[in-house]
Coordinates of C-alpha atoms and ligand atoms in Angstrom, one line a residue:
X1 CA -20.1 42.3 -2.7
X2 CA -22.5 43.2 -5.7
X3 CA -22.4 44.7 -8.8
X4 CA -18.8 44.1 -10.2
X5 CA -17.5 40.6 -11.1
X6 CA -15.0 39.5 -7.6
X7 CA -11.9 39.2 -8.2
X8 CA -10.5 35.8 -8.1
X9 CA -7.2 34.4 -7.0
X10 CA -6.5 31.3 -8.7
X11 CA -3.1 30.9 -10.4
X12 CA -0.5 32.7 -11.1
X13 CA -1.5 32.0 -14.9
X14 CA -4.8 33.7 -14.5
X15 CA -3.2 37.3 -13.9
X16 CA -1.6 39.9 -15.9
X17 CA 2.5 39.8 -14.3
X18 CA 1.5 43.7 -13.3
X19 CA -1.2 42.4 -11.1
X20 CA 0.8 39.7 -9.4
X21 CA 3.4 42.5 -8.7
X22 CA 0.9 45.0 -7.3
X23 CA -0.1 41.8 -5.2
X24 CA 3.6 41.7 -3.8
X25 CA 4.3 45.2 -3.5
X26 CA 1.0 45.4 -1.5
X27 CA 2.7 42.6 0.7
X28 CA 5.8 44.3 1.1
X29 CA 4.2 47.6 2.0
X30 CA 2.3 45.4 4.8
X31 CA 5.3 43.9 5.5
X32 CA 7.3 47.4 6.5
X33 CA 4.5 48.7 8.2
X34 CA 4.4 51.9 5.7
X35 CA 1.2 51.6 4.9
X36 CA -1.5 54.9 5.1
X37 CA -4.2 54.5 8.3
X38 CA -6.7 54.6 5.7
X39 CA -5.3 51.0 4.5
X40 CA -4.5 49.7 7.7
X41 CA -7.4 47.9 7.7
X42 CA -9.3 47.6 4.8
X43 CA -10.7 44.5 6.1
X44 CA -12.8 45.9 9.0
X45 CA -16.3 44.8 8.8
X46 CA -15.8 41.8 6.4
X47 CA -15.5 37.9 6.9
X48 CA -13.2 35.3 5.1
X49 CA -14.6 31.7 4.9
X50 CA -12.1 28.8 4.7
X51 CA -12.6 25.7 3.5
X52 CA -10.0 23.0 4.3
X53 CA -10.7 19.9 2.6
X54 CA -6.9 18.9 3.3
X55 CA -4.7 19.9 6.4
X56 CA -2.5 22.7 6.7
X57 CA -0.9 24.9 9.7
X58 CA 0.9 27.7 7.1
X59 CA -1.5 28.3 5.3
X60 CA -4.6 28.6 7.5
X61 CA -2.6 30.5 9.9
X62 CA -1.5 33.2 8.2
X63 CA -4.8 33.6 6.2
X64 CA -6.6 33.9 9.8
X65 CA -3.9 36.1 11.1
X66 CA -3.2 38.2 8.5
X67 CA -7.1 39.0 7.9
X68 CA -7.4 39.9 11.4
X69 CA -4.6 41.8 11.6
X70 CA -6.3 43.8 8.7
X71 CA -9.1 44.2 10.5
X72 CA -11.4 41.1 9.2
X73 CA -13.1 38.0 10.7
X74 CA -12.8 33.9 9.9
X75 CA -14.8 31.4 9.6
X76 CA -13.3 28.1 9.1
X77 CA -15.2 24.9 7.6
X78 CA -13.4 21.3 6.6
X79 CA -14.8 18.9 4.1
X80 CA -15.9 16.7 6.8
X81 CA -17.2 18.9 9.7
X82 CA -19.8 21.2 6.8
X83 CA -22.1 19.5 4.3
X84 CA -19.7 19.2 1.3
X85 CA -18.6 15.9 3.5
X86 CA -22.7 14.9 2.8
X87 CA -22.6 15.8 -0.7
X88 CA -23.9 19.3 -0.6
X89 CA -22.4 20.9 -4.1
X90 CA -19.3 23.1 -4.2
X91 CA -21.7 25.3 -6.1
X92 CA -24.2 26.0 -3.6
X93 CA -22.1 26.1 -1.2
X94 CA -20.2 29.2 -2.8
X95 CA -24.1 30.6 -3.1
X96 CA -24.7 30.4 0.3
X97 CA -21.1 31.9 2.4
X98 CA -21.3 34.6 -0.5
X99 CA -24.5 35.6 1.3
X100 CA -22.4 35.6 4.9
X101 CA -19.0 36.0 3.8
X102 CA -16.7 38.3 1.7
X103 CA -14.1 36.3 0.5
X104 CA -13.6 32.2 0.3
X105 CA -10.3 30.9 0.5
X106 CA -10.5 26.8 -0.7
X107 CA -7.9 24.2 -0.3
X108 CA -9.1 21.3 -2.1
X109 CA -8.1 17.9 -3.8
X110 CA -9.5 18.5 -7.3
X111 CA -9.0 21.9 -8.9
X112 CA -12.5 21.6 -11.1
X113 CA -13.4 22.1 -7.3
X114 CA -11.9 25.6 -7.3
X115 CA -13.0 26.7 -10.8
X116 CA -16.6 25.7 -10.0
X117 CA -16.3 27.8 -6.3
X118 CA -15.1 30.9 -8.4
X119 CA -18.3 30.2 -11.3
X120 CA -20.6 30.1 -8.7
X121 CA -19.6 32.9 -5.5
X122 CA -20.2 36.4 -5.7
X123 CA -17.1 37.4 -3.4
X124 CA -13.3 36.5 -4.4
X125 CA -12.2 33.1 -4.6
X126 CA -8.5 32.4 -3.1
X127 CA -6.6 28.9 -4.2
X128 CA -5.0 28.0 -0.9
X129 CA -3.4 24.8 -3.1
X130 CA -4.9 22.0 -4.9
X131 CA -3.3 18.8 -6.4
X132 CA -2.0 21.0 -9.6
X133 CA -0.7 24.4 -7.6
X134 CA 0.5 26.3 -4.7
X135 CA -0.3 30.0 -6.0
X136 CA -0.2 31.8 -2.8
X137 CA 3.3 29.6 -1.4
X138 CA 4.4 31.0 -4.6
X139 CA 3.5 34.5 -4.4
X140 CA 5.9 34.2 -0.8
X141 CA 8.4 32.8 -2.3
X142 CA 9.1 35.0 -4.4
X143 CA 8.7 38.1 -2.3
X144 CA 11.2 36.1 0.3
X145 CA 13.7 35.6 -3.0
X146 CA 13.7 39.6 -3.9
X147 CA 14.0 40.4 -0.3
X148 CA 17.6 38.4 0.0
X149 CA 19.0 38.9 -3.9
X150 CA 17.1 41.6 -5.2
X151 CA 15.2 41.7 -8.4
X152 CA 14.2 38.1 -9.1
X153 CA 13.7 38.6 -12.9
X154 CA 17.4 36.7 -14.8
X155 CA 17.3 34.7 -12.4
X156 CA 17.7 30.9 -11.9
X157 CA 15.7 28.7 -9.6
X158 CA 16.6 25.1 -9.4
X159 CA 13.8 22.6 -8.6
X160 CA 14.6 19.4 -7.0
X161 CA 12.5 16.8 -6.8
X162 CA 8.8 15.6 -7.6
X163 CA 7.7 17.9 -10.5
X164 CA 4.0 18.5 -8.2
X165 CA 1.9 21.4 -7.2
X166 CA 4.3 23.4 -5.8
X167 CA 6.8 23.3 -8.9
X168 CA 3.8 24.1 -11.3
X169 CA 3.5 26.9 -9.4
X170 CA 6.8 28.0 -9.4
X171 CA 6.9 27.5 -13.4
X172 CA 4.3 29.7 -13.7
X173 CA 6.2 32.4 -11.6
X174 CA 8.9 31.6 -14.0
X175 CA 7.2 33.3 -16.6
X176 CA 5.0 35.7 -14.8
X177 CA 8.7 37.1 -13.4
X178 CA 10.9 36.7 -15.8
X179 CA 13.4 33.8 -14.1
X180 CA 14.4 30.6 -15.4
X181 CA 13.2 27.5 -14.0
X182 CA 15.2 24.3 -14.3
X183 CA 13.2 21.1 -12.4
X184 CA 15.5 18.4 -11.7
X185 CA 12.8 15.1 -11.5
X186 CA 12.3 11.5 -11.7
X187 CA 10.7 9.8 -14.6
X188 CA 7.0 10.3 -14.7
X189 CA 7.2 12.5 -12.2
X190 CA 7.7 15.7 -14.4
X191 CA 4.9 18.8 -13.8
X192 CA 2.2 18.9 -16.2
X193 CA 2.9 19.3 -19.5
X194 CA 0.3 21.8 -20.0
X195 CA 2.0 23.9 -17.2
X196 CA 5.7 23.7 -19.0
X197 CA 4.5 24.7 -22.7
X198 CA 2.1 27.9 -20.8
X199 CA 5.2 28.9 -19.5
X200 CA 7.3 28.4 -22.6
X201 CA 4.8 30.0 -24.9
X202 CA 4.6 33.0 -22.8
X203 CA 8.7 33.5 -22.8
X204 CA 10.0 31.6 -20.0
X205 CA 13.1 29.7 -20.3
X206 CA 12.2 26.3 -18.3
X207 CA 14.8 23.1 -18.1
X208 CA 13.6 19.7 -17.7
X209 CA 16.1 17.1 -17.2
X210 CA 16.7 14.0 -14.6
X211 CA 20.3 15.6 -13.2
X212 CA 20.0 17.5 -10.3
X213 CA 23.8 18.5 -10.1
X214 CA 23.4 19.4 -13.8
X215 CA 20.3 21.8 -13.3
X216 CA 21.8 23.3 -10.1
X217 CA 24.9 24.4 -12.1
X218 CA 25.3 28.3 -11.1
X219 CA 21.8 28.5 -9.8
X220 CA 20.8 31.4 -7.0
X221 CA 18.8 29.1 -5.4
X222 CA 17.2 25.5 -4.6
X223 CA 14.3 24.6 -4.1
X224 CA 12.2 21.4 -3.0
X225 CA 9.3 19.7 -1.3
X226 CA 8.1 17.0 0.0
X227 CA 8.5 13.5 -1.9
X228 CA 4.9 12.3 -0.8
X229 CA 2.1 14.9 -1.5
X230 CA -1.2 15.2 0.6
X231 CA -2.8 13.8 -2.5
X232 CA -0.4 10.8 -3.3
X233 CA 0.6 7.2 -2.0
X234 CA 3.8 7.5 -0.7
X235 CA 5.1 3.3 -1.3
X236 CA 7.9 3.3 -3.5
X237 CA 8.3 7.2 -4.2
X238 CA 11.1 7.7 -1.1
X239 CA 13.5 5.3 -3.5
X240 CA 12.3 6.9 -6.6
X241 CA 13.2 10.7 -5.0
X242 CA 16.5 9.5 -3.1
X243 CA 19.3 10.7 -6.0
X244 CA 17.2 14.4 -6.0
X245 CA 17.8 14.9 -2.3
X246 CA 19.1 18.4 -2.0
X247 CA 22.3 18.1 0.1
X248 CA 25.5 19.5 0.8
X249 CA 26.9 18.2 -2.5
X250 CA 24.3 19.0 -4.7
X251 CA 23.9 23.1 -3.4
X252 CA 27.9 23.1 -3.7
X253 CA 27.0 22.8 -7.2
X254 CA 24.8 26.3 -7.0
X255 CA 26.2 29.4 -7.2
X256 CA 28.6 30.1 -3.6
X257 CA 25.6 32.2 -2.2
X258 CA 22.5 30.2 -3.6
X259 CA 19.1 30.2 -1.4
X260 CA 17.5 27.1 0.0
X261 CA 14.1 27.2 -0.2
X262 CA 11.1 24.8 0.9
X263 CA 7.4 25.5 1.3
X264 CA 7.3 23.0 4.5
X265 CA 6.3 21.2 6.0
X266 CA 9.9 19.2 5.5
X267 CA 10.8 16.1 6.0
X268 CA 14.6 15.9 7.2
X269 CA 17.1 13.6 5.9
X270 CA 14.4 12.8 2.9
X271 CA 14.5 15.5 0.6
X272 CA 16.5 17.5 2.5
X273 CA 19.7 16.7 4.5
X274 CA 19.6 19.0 8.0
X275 CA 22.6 20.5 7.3
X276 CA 21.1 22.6 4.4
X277 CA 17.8 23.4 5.9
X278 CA 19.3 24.5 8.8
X279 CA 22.3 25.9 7.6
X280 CA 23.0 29.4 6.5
X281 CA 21.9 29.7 2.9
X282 CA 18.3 28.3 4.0
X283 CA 15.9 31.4 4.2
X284 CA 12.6 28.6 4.9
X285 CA 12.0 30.2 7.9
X286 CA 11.7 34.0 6.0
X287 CA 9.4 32.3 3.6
X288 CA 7.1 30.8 6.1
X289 CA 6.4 34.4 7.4
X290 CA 6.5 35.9 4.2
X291 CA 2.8 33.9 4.0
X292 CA 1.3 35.9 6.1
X293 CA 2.7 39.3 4.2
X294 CA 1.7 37.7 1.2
X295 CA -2.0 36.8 1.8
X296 CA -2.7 40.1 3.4
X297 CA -1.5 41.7 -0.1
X298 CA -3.7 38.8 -2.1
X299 CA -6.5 39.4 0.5
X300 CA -6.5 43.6 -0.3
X301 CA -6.0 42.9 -3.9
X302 CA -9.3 40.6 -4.0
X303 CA -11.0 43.3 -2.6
X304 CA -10.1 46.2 -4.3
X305 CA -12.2 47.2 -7.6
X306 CA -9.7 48.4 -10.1
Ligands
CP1 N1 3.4 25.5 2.8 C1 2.1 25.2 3.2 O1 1.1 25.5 2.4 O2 2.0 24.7 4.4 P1 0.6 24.2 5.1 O3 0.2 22.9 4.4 O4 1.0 24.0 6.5 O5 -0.5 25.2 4.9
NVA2 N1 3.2 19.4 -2.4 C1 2.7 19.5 -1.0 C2 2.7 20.9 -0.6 C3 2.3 21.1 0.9 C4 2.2 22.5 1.3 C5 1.4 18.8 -1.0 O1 0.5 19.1 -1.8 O2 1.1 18.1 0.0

């Protein structure tokens, strides 16, 4: 790309609420299949890089998939098998694939990692999650929402569990959408303070509080995640997490036909009980493929010069 500044996905706080819902209507028009032969594969030609500096099976496959299916190519690097595992910088590295590649999609640890990969490359940066956020999980989720209760905007989603990357994430939605978010979490385990008052100061009505059966009063759907992050030590957490396990008692306690949602990988029995996640309010498997819609509308969007 040359000329124009790329445009970057990074966070759902870095975007106008317009764009992110030109991202999912994009996705949703994928989705159906309705979509004119002259954007059927708007990738032809062009190569996305993909740097994994943590593991991942969603998320890699349905960024390779999708951008094949739009016509595109991968190339796939992790920390330790390129030279950012020998020190080479993040920022020449994102000088060099913006010479071979088109876009760059970076899971990474540290997101000063991301921000210097989108100063530095000359093709759109994608956040495929960091310690602090999830933005493309979300971005699915929320397109996965809509598609079972309609307009997500009113709303209330119910967080259980370790305030992390994924529930910044979905706070951010929160006010990018127009939903209240209520995150049900341990002592010093809340999101990031800086996260909470964005969100408030933009509008959004988000609940922080240490009872889950509280927070999930009337709420159209629950949500968790894992109680041990990539990024963290797990000793002690599963004891700390135990009371915000969602379960049959605590989604009683949601409105009679709440969603069940988790950005999985899951951990059964832990944080939640197999009766939910495989019961009939859970829609994780709808989310899981809703990735793959999603990315291919965050792919087009990078690439498209408004
Ligand atoms: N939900 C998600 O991002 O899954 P992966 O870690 O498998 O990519
Ligand atoms: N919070 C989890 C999400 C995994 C998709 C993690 O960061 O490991």
């Amino acid at each position: 790309m040359t000329g124009s500044a790329p445009k970057h996905f990074l966070d759902l706080h870095t975007h106008g609420s317009a764009d992110l819902r030109a991202i999912l209507d994009l996705a949703a028009e994928y989705k159906r299949g309705a979509v004119m032969a002259e954007k059927r594969r708007p990738l032809e030609g062009r190569t996305l890089a993909m740097i994994f500096e943590k593991p991942s099976t969603r998320t890699r496959v349905s960024f390779e998939v999708g951008a094949k299916q739009l016509g595109g190519d991968v190339v796939i690097l992790d920390g330790n098998g390129s030279q950012l595992g020998r020190g080479e910088t993040i920022a020449d590295t994102a000088r060099v694939l913006s010479r071979y590649c088109d876009m760059i999609m970076i899971r990474t640890d540290d997101p000063a990692k991301l921000e210097e990969m989108a100063r530095h490359a000359t093709v759109p940066v994608i956040n495929g999650l960091t310690d602090d956020s999830h933005p493309c999980q979300i971005m699915a989720d929320v397109m996965t929402f809509e598609e079972h209760k309609g307009p997500i905007a009113g709303k209330v989603v119910c967080w259980s569990g370790d305030g992390n990357n994924v529930a910044a994430s979905w706070i951010e939605a929160a006010a990018q959408f127009g939903f209240e978010m209520r995150v049900a979490c341990p002592e010093n385990r809340e999101p990031d303070a800086r996260v909470v008052q964005w969100a408030r100061e933009k509008g959004a009505t988000v609940v922080i509080d240490r009872d889950p059966k509280k927070l999930a009063d009337g709420a159209d759907c629950v949500v968790t995640d894992t109680w041990v992050s990539m990024h963290e030590d797990g000793a002690n957490l599963h004891n700390i997490f135990r009371p915000y396990q969602v379960n049959g008692a605590l989604m009683a306690k949601a409105k009679a036909d709440a969603l069940f949602m988790h950005c999985l990988p899951a951990h059964r029995e832990e944080e939640v009980t197999t009766e939910v996640i495989d019961g009939p309010r859970s829609v994780v498997w709808d989310e899981a493929e809703n990735r793959l819609h999603a990315q291919k509308g965050i792919l087009v969007w990078c690439l498209t010069q408004s």
